[in-house]
Amino acid sequence: MAKFTFHKSRESYEDGGEDYVLNTIENAKNRSAFSPELESTITDWASEYHFSGERLNLLSVIKLTQGMQVLDIGGGTGIISRYLADKGCVITLLEGELVRAKSAYARLETFEDAEVIVGEISDLPTDRKFDLIIICGVLEYVGLAQSEQWLKRVTSHLKESGSLFLAIENKIGLKYWLGYPEDHTGVVFDGLMDYSGHNAPRTYGSSELRNKISATGLTEMKFFYPFPDYKKPRQIISDSGANLLSPSEIYSLITNPFADYAGISNMKIDKSAVFKTVLENSLLKEMANSFIVIASQLNGSQKPYEDGLLLVRCDSSIRKSEFRRWNYLMSGNSTAEFKWVSVPQGADIASPDASVHLFERGRNLSELLLEALDKRAVGHLLEKWKMEISKAIFNEFETEFDRKHKDSCSYQLTAQCGGHHMISKVDIGPSNYIVNDNGSLVDIDLEWLANNSVCAELAIMRALYYSEFRLLNKLAVEREKNNLGELISRITSTLIPGEPKHSLSDFMECEVNFLELTHNINKEKIRKHISSSLLTKEADFSLKTLFRSQIAKSTILKKIYVRLLNFRRG
């Protein structure tokens, strides 16, 4: 059994969900870090913070070793410590709030070498030393006046070869400039105004953070930039990635730049365009919404991270666990050639289950389409896309990626739809292609394959449906009522020989079945979501149904689809 030590308790920080979390963990059969049982009990932000597997994505950048001695300061209900214990680390969790500490103990009680301490860093014997100390979402509550002294006390518990892992928000993060309320205080522009003199909670900019860490004697620092932030990161880019990847590549790879926990930004502004401008002016490192820092003494330790790591993309916890991956973008011998290493969520990068494929460099077709619209030069790009769709339908090509990797790193799904032209590719929308330096269109997303069992007609409807969301996420536009449903059906019919066989309702049912197979979402909720975003409530789901949701009323998409339709006819 794990050890439980009580020194003193405080109740200065609670999110209101502590009792529910404790009761849920104590009654759970599966208390592992990625427990589907615990994830199924998520009801609000508080329970999501304590149970979501996405919390653990920030640990994808750490290289762990068996038997590593870890101190988790402010470890809360123990989700991070449980993951580390599952990986063979020896855990000491320090938590000042009693109910949270009890939850952490419930997670860790089966680990004989684990210890949960209720108290503060001053309660830890000075001779206790660790290989790794984790401070995740804690420094901001220490207070400005005490922060440097507190950090020195914390790092005094590191072994000479040990490392500090720190995660915190950036007080001048881009989201705050865009009017999102400060995550801790709920006040707009609070961090940008240096919290108007308040002592705590407060976060820090990158220079302030570097100075505070350097003052402890840890001068070797590696910064990572998690998006939308460190709480539930979906993409994490390293210093090296920010330097070696082009602004366009970063823009395409970071698909979730913002998250809002305190309110909604009311600024009428194209946030994606602002993010792109920040990237093009090399400001990502200063204006990322959060930081992850791994620090150690100069030349003191073996680095607890992969040297060639550029970026990690983590799948959403909405997916079923068997379909979640950590996808590492790594640099090779050449700074111009990168590769993807894909492993099951939580697995080491050297896992025997890892699959490897080349990272295709270039610009995303969806992004280029938007730029081309402004220049009235969208035609040749749409022609490329149309040709790729035609090739997919008639099985006229197999890329090098297809030949080498489709058996090793693609999910083989069966989605029997019924139709006269069957294909394997589930995703054929513009965001699934890049235009490389040679001007060729390259398919970059072969994750979902279906063994020639998806009807091409339905796959095209799916591509057009999701391009609507993805393109509008990249560019805010004025919307008006358009007969987008008719456009989708007409474009689909021009790309498929013969009479149309499927309606939009067929597409919806096929998509509902696909998402139910791969995601942790109730089937009726999926159907309601797609129906509300795609069709009117009183519709008969025929091809002539009008799209009435705001997401689907896009002048820009109408232009794209009409041009595509005209090219086919021409």
PDB file of C-alpha atoms in Angstrom, residues 237-434:
ATOM      1  CA  ILE A 237       5.821  22.617 -30.311  1.00  0.00           C
ATOM      2  CA  SER A 238       9.429  22.785 -29.122  1.00  0.00           C
ATOM      3  CA  ASP A 239      11.986  25.565 -29.493  1.00  0.00           C
ATOM      4  CA  SER A 240      13.524  23.546 -32.327  1.00  0.00           C
ATOM      5  CA  GLY A 241      10.165  23.124 -34.016  1.00  0.00           C
ATOM      6  CA  ALA A 242       9.477  26.847 -33.833  1.00  0.00           C
ATOM      7  CA  ASN A 243      12.864  27.450 -35.478  1.00  0.00           C
ATOM      8  CA  LEU A 244      12.859  24.751 -38.169  1.00  0.00           C
ATOM      9  CA  LEU A 245       9.242  24.562 -39.299  1.00  0.00           C
ATOM     10  CA  SER A 246       7.901  27.274 -41.587  1.00  0.00           C
ATOM     11  CA  PRO A 247       5.138  29.607 -40.321  1.00  0.00           C
ATOM     12  CA  SER A 248       2.757  27.985 -42.807  1.00  0.00           C
ATOM     13  CA  GLU A 249       3.584  24.478 -41.551  1.00  0.00           C
ATOM     14  CA  ILE A 250       3.106  25.526 -37.924  1.00  0.00           C
ATOM     15  CA  TYR A 251      -0.182  27.196 -38.832  1.00  0.00           C
ATOM     16  CA  SER A 252      -1.434  23.974 -40.407  1.00  0.00           C
ATOM     17  CA  LEU A 253      -0.182  21.747 -37.587  1.00  0.00           C
ATOM     18  CA  ILE A 254      -1.552  23.788 -34.681  1.00  0.00           C
ATOM     19  CA  THR A 255      -5.265  23.334 -35.235  1.00  0.00           C
ATOM     20  CA  ASN A 256      -6.362  24.352 -31.716  1.00  0.00           C
ATOM     21  CA  PRO A 257      -4.665  27.675 -30.885  1.00  0.00           C
ATOM     22  CA  PHE A 258      -7.179  28.945 -28.309  1.00  0.00           C
ATOM     23  CA  ALA A 259      -9.230  27.692 -25.354  1.00  0.00           C
ATOM     24  CA  ASP A 260     -11.437  29.754 -23.079  1.00  0.00           C
ATOM     25  CA  TYR A 261     -12.234  28.739 -19.499  1.00  0.00           C
ATOM     26  CA  ALA A 262     -13.489  31.984 -17.970  1.00  0.00           C
ATOM     27  CA  GLY A 263     -15.737  33.473 -20.638  1.00  0.00           C
ATOM     28  CA  ILE A 264     -15.921  34.273 -24.328  1.00  0.00           C
ATOM     29  CA  SER A 265     -13.911  36.884 -26.167  1.00  0.00           C
ATOM     30  CA  ASN A 266     -16.292  39.424 -27.659  1.00  0.00           C
ATOM     31  CA  MET A 267     -13.740  40.856 -30.066  1.00  0.00           C
ATOM     32  CA  LYS A 268     -15.063  40.836 -33.641  1.00  0.00           C
ATOM     33  CA  ILE A 269     -11.798  39.778 -35.165  1.00  0.00           C
ATOM     34  CA  ASP A 270     -10.451  36.954 -37.301  1.00  0.00           C
ATOM     35  CA  LYS A 271      -8.452  35.162 -34.579  1.00  0.00           C
ATOM     36  CA  SER A 272      -6.905  32.648 -36.973  1.00  0.00           C
ATOM     37  CA  ALA A 273      -5.580  35.468 -39.142  1.00  0.00           C
ATOM     38  CA  VAL A 274      -4.038  37.100 -36.066  1.00  0.00           C
ATOM     39  CA  PHE A 275      -2.406  33.802 -35.099  1.00  0.00           C
ATOM     40  CA  LYS A 276      -0.976  33.486 -38.590  1.00  0.00           C
ATOM     41  CA  THR A 277       0.463  37.015 -38.408  1.00  0.00           C
ATOM     42  CA  VAL A 278       2.108  36.168 -35.080  1.00  0.00           C
ATOM     43  CA  LEU A 279       3.750  33.109 -36.658  1.00  0.00           C
ATOM     44  CA  GLU A 280       4.931  35.001 -39.732  1.00  0.00           C
ATOM     45  CA  ASN A 281       6.661  37.528 -37.461  1.00  0.00           C
ATOM     46  CA  SER A 282       8.399  34.867 -35.330  1.00  0.00           C
ATOM     47  CA  LEU A 283       6.473  35.769 -32.166  1.00  0.00           C
ATOM     48  CA  LEU A 284       5.210  32.303 -31.242  1.00  0.00           C
ATOM     49  CA  LYS A 285       7.705  31.846 -28.392  1.00  0.00           C
ATOM     50  CA  GLU A 286       6.764  35.126 -26.742  1.00  0.00           C
ATOM     51  CA  MET A 287       2.993  34.918 -27.336  1.00  0.00           C
ATOM     52  CA  ALA A 288       2.171  31.237 -26.813  1.00  0.00           C
ATOM     53  CA  ASN A 289      -0.712  30.842 -24.378  1.00  0.00           C
ATOM     54  CA  SER A 290       1.282  28.561 -22.034  1.00  0.00           C
ATOM     55  CA  PHE A 291       4.781  27.302 -21.404  1.00  0.00           C
ATOM     56  CA  ILE A 292       6.250  23.944 -20.513  1.00  0.00           C
ATOM     57  CA  VAL A 293       9.841  24.246 -19.287  1.00  0.00           C
ATOM     58  CA  ILE A 294      12.305  21.441 -18.589  1.00  0.00           C
ATOM     59  CA  ALA A 295      15.302  22.823 -16.690  1.00  0.00           C
ATOM     60  CA  SER A 296      18.479  21.331 -15.228  1.00  0.00           C
ATOM     61  CA  GLN A 297      22.006  22.278 -14.272  1.00  0.00           C
ATOM     62  CA  LEU A 298      24.312  22.994 -17.193  1.00  0.00           C
ATOM     63  CA  ASN A 299      25.767  19.678 -18.410  1.00  0.00           C
ATOM     64  CA  GLY A 300      24.324  18.121 -15.290  1.00  0.00           C
ATOM     65  CA  SER A 301      21.843  15.548 -16.478  1.00  0.00           C
ATOM     66  CA  GLN A 302      20.842  13.316 -19.276  1.00  0.00           C
ATOM     67  CA  LYS A 303      18.133  15.225 -21.054  1.00  0.00           C
ATOM     68  CA  PRO A 304      14.647  13.960 -20.171  1.00  0.00           C
ATOM     69  CA  TYR A 305      13.411  14.769 -23.672  1.00  0.00           C
ATOM     70  CA  GLU A 306      14.208  13.756 -27.243  1.00  0.00           C
ATOM     71  CA  ASP A 307      16.747  16.077 -28.851  1.00  0.00           C
ATOM     72  CA  GLY A 308      15.160  15.917 -32.290  1.00  0.00           C
ATOM     73  CA  LEU A 309      11.603  16.573 -31.103  1.00  0.00           C
ATOM     74  CA  LEU A 310       9.895  19.311 -33.120  1.00  0.00           C
ATOM     75  CA  LEU A 311       6.233  18.873 -32.275  1.00  0.00           C
ATOM     76  CA  VAL A 312       3.727  16.467 -30.722  1.00  0.00           C
ATOM     77  CA  ARG A 313       0.145  16.121 -31.926  1.00  0.00           C
ATOM     78  CA  CYS A 314      -2.188  14.383 -29.501  1.00  0.00           C
ATOM     79  CA  ASP A 315      -5.590  12.954 -30.342  1.00  0.00           C
ATOM     80  CA  SER A 316      -8.665  14.140 -28.490  1.00  0.00           C
ATOM     81  CA  SER A 317     -10.011  12.155 -25.533  1.00  0.00           C
ATOM     82  CA  ILE A 318     -13.347  12.199 -27.354  1.00  0.00           C
ATOM     83  CA  ARG A 319     -11.894   9.361 -29.397  1.00  0.00           C
ATOM     84  CA  LYS A 320     -12.118   5.864 -28.043  1.00  0.00           C
ATOM     85  CA  SER A 321      -8.892   4.891 -26.341  1.00  0.00           C
ATOM     86  CA  GLU A 322      -7.838   2.394 -29.025  1.00  0.00           C
ATOM     87  CA  PHE A 323      -7.865   5.187 -31.609  1.00  0.00           C
ATOM     88  CA  ARG A 324      -5.832   7.774 -29.674  1.00  0.00           C
ATOM     89  CA  ARG A 325      -2.233   8.411 -30.680  1.00  0.00           C
ATOM     90  CA  TRP A 326       0.700  10.594 -29.719  1.00  0.00           C
ATOM     91  CA  ASN A 327       2.270  11.673 -33.005  1.00  0.00           C
ATOM     92  CA  TYR A 328       5.851  12.928 -32.723  1.00  0.00           C
ATOM     93  CA  LEU A 329       7.373  15.066 -35.459  1.00  0.00           C
ATOM     94  CA  MET A 330      11.121  14.449 -35.358  1.00  0.00           C
ATOM     95  CA  SER A 331      14.076  15.905 -37.214  1.00  0.00           C
ATOM     96  CA  GLY A 332      16.487  13.472 -38.822  1.00  0.00           C
ATOM     97  CA  ASN A 333      20.075  13.829 -39.963  1.00  0.00           C
ATOM     98  CA  SER A 334      19.002  16.634 -42.262  1.00  0.00           C
ATOM     99  CA  THR A 335      17.200  19.722 -40.938  1.00  0.00           C
ATOM    100  CA  ALA A 336      15.094  19.615 -44.109  1.00  0.00           C
ATOM    101  CA  GLU A 337      13.830  16.040 -43.689  1.00  0.00           C
ATOM    102  CA  PHE A 338      11.427  15.257 -40.895  1.00  0.00           C
ATOM    103  CA  LYS A 339       9.484  12.148 -39.949  1.00  0.00           C
ATOM    104  CA  TRP A 340       6.362  11.286 -37.981  1.00  0.00           C
ATOM    105  CA  VAL A 341       6.627   8.684 -35.234  1.00  0.00           C
ATOM    106  CA  SER A 342       3.152   7.602 -34.143  1.00  0.00           C
ATOM    107  CA  VAL A 343       2.560   5.629 -30.928  1.00  0.00           C
ATOM    108  CA  PRO A 344      -0.521   4.683 -28.882  1.00  0.00           C
ATOM    109  CA  GLN A 345      -1.447   7.369 -26.351  1.00  0.00           C
ATOM    110  CA  GLY A 346       0.886   7.170 -23.348  1.00  0.00           C
ATOM    111  CA  ALA A 347       3.447   4.886 -25.026  1.00  0.00           C
ATOM    112  CA  ASP A 348       7.155   5.691 -25.290  1.00  0.00           C
ATOM    113  CA  ILE A 349       8.457   7.013 -28.581  1.00  0.00           C
ATOM    114  CA  ALA A 350      10.581   3.863 -28.850  1.00  0.00           C
ATOM    115  CA  SER A 351       7.506   1.659 -28.417  1.00  0.00           C
ATOM    116  CA  PRO A 352       7.414  -1.512 -30.560  1.00  0.00           C
ATOM    117  CA  ASP A 353       3.937  -0.330 -31.591  1.00  0.00           C
ATOM    118  CA  ALA A 354       5.403   2.820 -33.153  1.00  0.00           C
ATOM    119  CA  SER A 355       4.926   3.486 -36.850  1.00  0.00           C
ATOM    120  CA  VAL A 356       7.107   5.851 -38.854  1.00  0.00           C
ATOM    121  CA  HIS A 357       6.481   7.809 -42.028  1.00  0.00           C
ATOM    122  CA  LEU A 358       7.904  10.821 -43.827  1.00  0.00           C
ATOM    123  CA  PHE A 359       6.623  14.293 -43.040  1.00  0.00           C
ATOM    124  CA  GLU A 360       5.622  15.866 -46.336  1.00  0.00           C
ATOM    125  CA  ARG A 361       6.704  19.498 -46.418  1.00  0.00           C
ATOM    126  CA  GLY A 362       4.528  22.073 -48.105  1.00  0.00           C
ATOM    127  CA  ARG A 363       1.429  24.213 -47.624  1.00  0.00           C
ATOM    128  CA  ASN A 364      -2.028  23.004 -46.725  1.00  0.00           C
ATOM    129  CA  LEU A 365      -4.518  23.100 -49.607  1.00  0.00           C
ATOM    130  CA  SER A 366      -7.255  24.530 -47.392  1.00  0.00           C
ATOM    131  CA  GLU A 367      -5.039  27.478 -46.445  1.00  0.00           C
ATOM    132  CA  LEU A 368      -3.984  28.034 -50.053  1.00  0.00           C
ATOM    133  CA  LEU A 369      -7.607  28.037 -51.205  1.00  0.00           C
ATOM    134  CA  LEU A 370      -8.393  30.892 -48.862  1.00  0.00           C
ATOM    135  CA  GLU A 371      -5.396  32.902 -50.004  1.00  0.00           C
ATOM    136  CA  ALA A 372      -6.223  32.190 -53.643  1.00  0.00           C
ATOM    137  CA  LEU A 373      -9.750  33.506 -53.231  1.00  0.00           C
ATOM    138  CA  ASP A 374      -8.369  36.909 -52.331  1.00  0.00           C
ATOM    139  CA  LYS A 375      -6.227  36.848 -55.474  1.00  0.00           C
ATOM    140  CA  ARG A 376      -8.992  35.392 -57.663  1.00  0.00           C
ATOM    141  CA  ALA A 377      -6.609  32.557 -58.543  1.00  0.00           C
ATOM    142  CA  VAL A 378      -8.358  29.634 -56.929  1.00  0.00           C
ATOM    143  CA  GLY A 379      -8.969  27.698 -60.154  1.00  0.00           C
ATOM    144  CA  HIS A 380      -5.789  25.655 -60.537  1.00  0.00           C
ATOM    145  CA  LEU A 381      -5.917  24.553 -56.897  1.00  0.00           C
ATOM    146  CA  LEU A 382      -9.480  23.329 -57.214  1.00  0.00           C
ATOM    147  CA  GLU A 383      -8.538  21.509 -60.394  1.00  0.00           C
ATOM    148  CA  LYS A 384      -5.768  19.689 -58.499  1.00  0.00           C
ATOM    149  CA  TRP A 385      -8.181  18.711 -55.748  1.00  0.00           C
ATOM    150  CA  LYS A 386     -10.803  17.549 -58.254  1.00  0.00           C
ATOM    151  CA  MET A 387      -8.232  15.372 -60.015  1.00  0.00           C
ATOM    152  CA  GLU A 388      -7.169  13.769 -56.710  1.00  0.00           C
ATOM    153  CA  ILE A 389     -10.798  13.005 -55.880  1.00  0.00           C
ATOM    154  CA  SER A 390     -11.270  11.435 -59.302  1.00  0.00           C
ATOM    155  CA  LYS A 391      -8.149   9.337 -58.871  1.00  0.00           C
ATOM    156  CA  ALA A 392      -9.340   8.134 -55.476  1.00  0.00           C
ATOM    157  CA  ILE A 393     -12.717   7.186 -56.897  1.00  0.00           C
ATOM    158  CA  PHE A 394     -11.303   5.188 -59.771  1.00  0.00           C
ATOM    159  CA  ASN A 395      -8.336   3.769 -57.783  1.00  0.00           C
ATOM    160  CA  GLU A 396      -5.907   5.167 -60.346  1.00  0.00           C
ATOM    161  CA  PHE A 397      -3.042   5.862 -57.973  1.00  0.00           C
ATOM    162  CA  GLU A 398      -1.260   4.636 -54.908  1.00  0.00           C
ATOM    163  CA  THR A 399       1.209   6.988 -53.251  1.00  0.00           C
ATOM    164  CA  GLU A 400       4.542   5.922 -51.807  1.00  0.00           C
ATOM    165  CA  PHE A 401       2.996   6.463 -48.388  1.00  0.00           C
ATOM    166  CA  ASP A 402       0.145   4.101 -49.318  1.00  0.00           C
ATOM    167  CA  ARG A 403       2.533   1.379 -50.429  1.00  0.00           C
ATOM    168  CA  LYS A 404       4.876   1.530 -47.450  1.00  0.00           C
ATOM    169  CA  HIS A 405       2.703   2.426 -44.511  1.00  0.00           C
ATOM    170  CA  LYS A 406      -0.992   1.793 -44.905  1.00  0.00           C
ATOM    171  CA  ASP A 407      -0.759  -1.640 -43.277  1.00  0.00           C
ATOM    172  CA  SER A 408       1.362  -0.431 -40.353  1.00  0.00           C
ATOM    173  CA  CYS A 409      -0.109   2.874 -39.273  1.00  0.00           C
ATOM    174  CA  SER A 410      -3.606   3.309 -40.636  1.00  0.00           C
ATOM    175  CA  TYR A 411      -6.772   2.229 -38.929  1.00  0.00           C
ATOM    176  CA  GLN A 412      -8.513  -0.372 -41.060  1.00  0.00           C
ATOM    177  CA  LEU A 413     -12.200   0.348 -40.600  1.00  0.00           C
ATOM    178  CA  THR A 414     -15.174  -1.243 -42.236  1.00  0.00           C
ATOM    179  CA  ALA A 415     -17.930   1.250 -43.011  1.00  0.00           C
ATOM    180  CA  GLN A 416     -20.285  -0.573 -45.356  1.00  0.00           C
ATOM    181  CA  CYS A 417     -22.339   2.171 -46.964  1.00  0.00           C
ATOM    182  CA  GLY A 418     -23.488   0.575 -50.180  1.00  0.00           C
ATOM    183  CA  GLY A 419     -22.794   2.284 -53.463  1.00  0.00           C
ATOM    184  CA  HIS A 420     -21.574   1.792 -56.995  1.00  0.00           C
ATOM    185  CA  HIS A 421     -18.084   3.313 -56.593  1.00  0.00           C
ATOM    186  CA  MET A 422     -16.250   2.072 -53.499  1.00  0.00           C
ATOM    187  CA  ILE A 423     -13.004   3.586 -52.157  1.00  0.00           C
ATOM    188  CA  SER A 424     -10.751   3.205 -49.110  1.00  0.00           C
ATOM    189  CA  LYS A 425     -10.190   6.863 -48.246  1.00  0.00           C
ATOM    190  CA  VAL A 426     -12.551   8.271 -45.660  1.00  0.00           C
ATOM    191  CA  ASP A 427     -10.956  11.768 -45.617  1.00  0.00           C
ATOM    192  CA  ILE A 428     -10.580  13.461 -49.000  1.00  0.00           C
ATOM    193  CA  GLY A 429     -11.244  17.103 -48.033  1.00  0.00           C
ATOM    194  CA  PRO A 430      -8.814  19.950 -48.895  1.00  0.00           C
ATOM    195  CA  SER A 431      -7.298  20.048 -45.402  1.00  0.00           C
ATOM    196  CA  ASN A 432      -6.051  16.488 -45.982  1.00  0.00           C
ATOM    197  CA  TYR A 433      -3.705  17.570 -48.774  1.00  0.00           C
ATOM    198  CA  ILE A 434      -0.605  19.724 -49.026  1.00  0.00           C
TER     199      ILE A 434
END
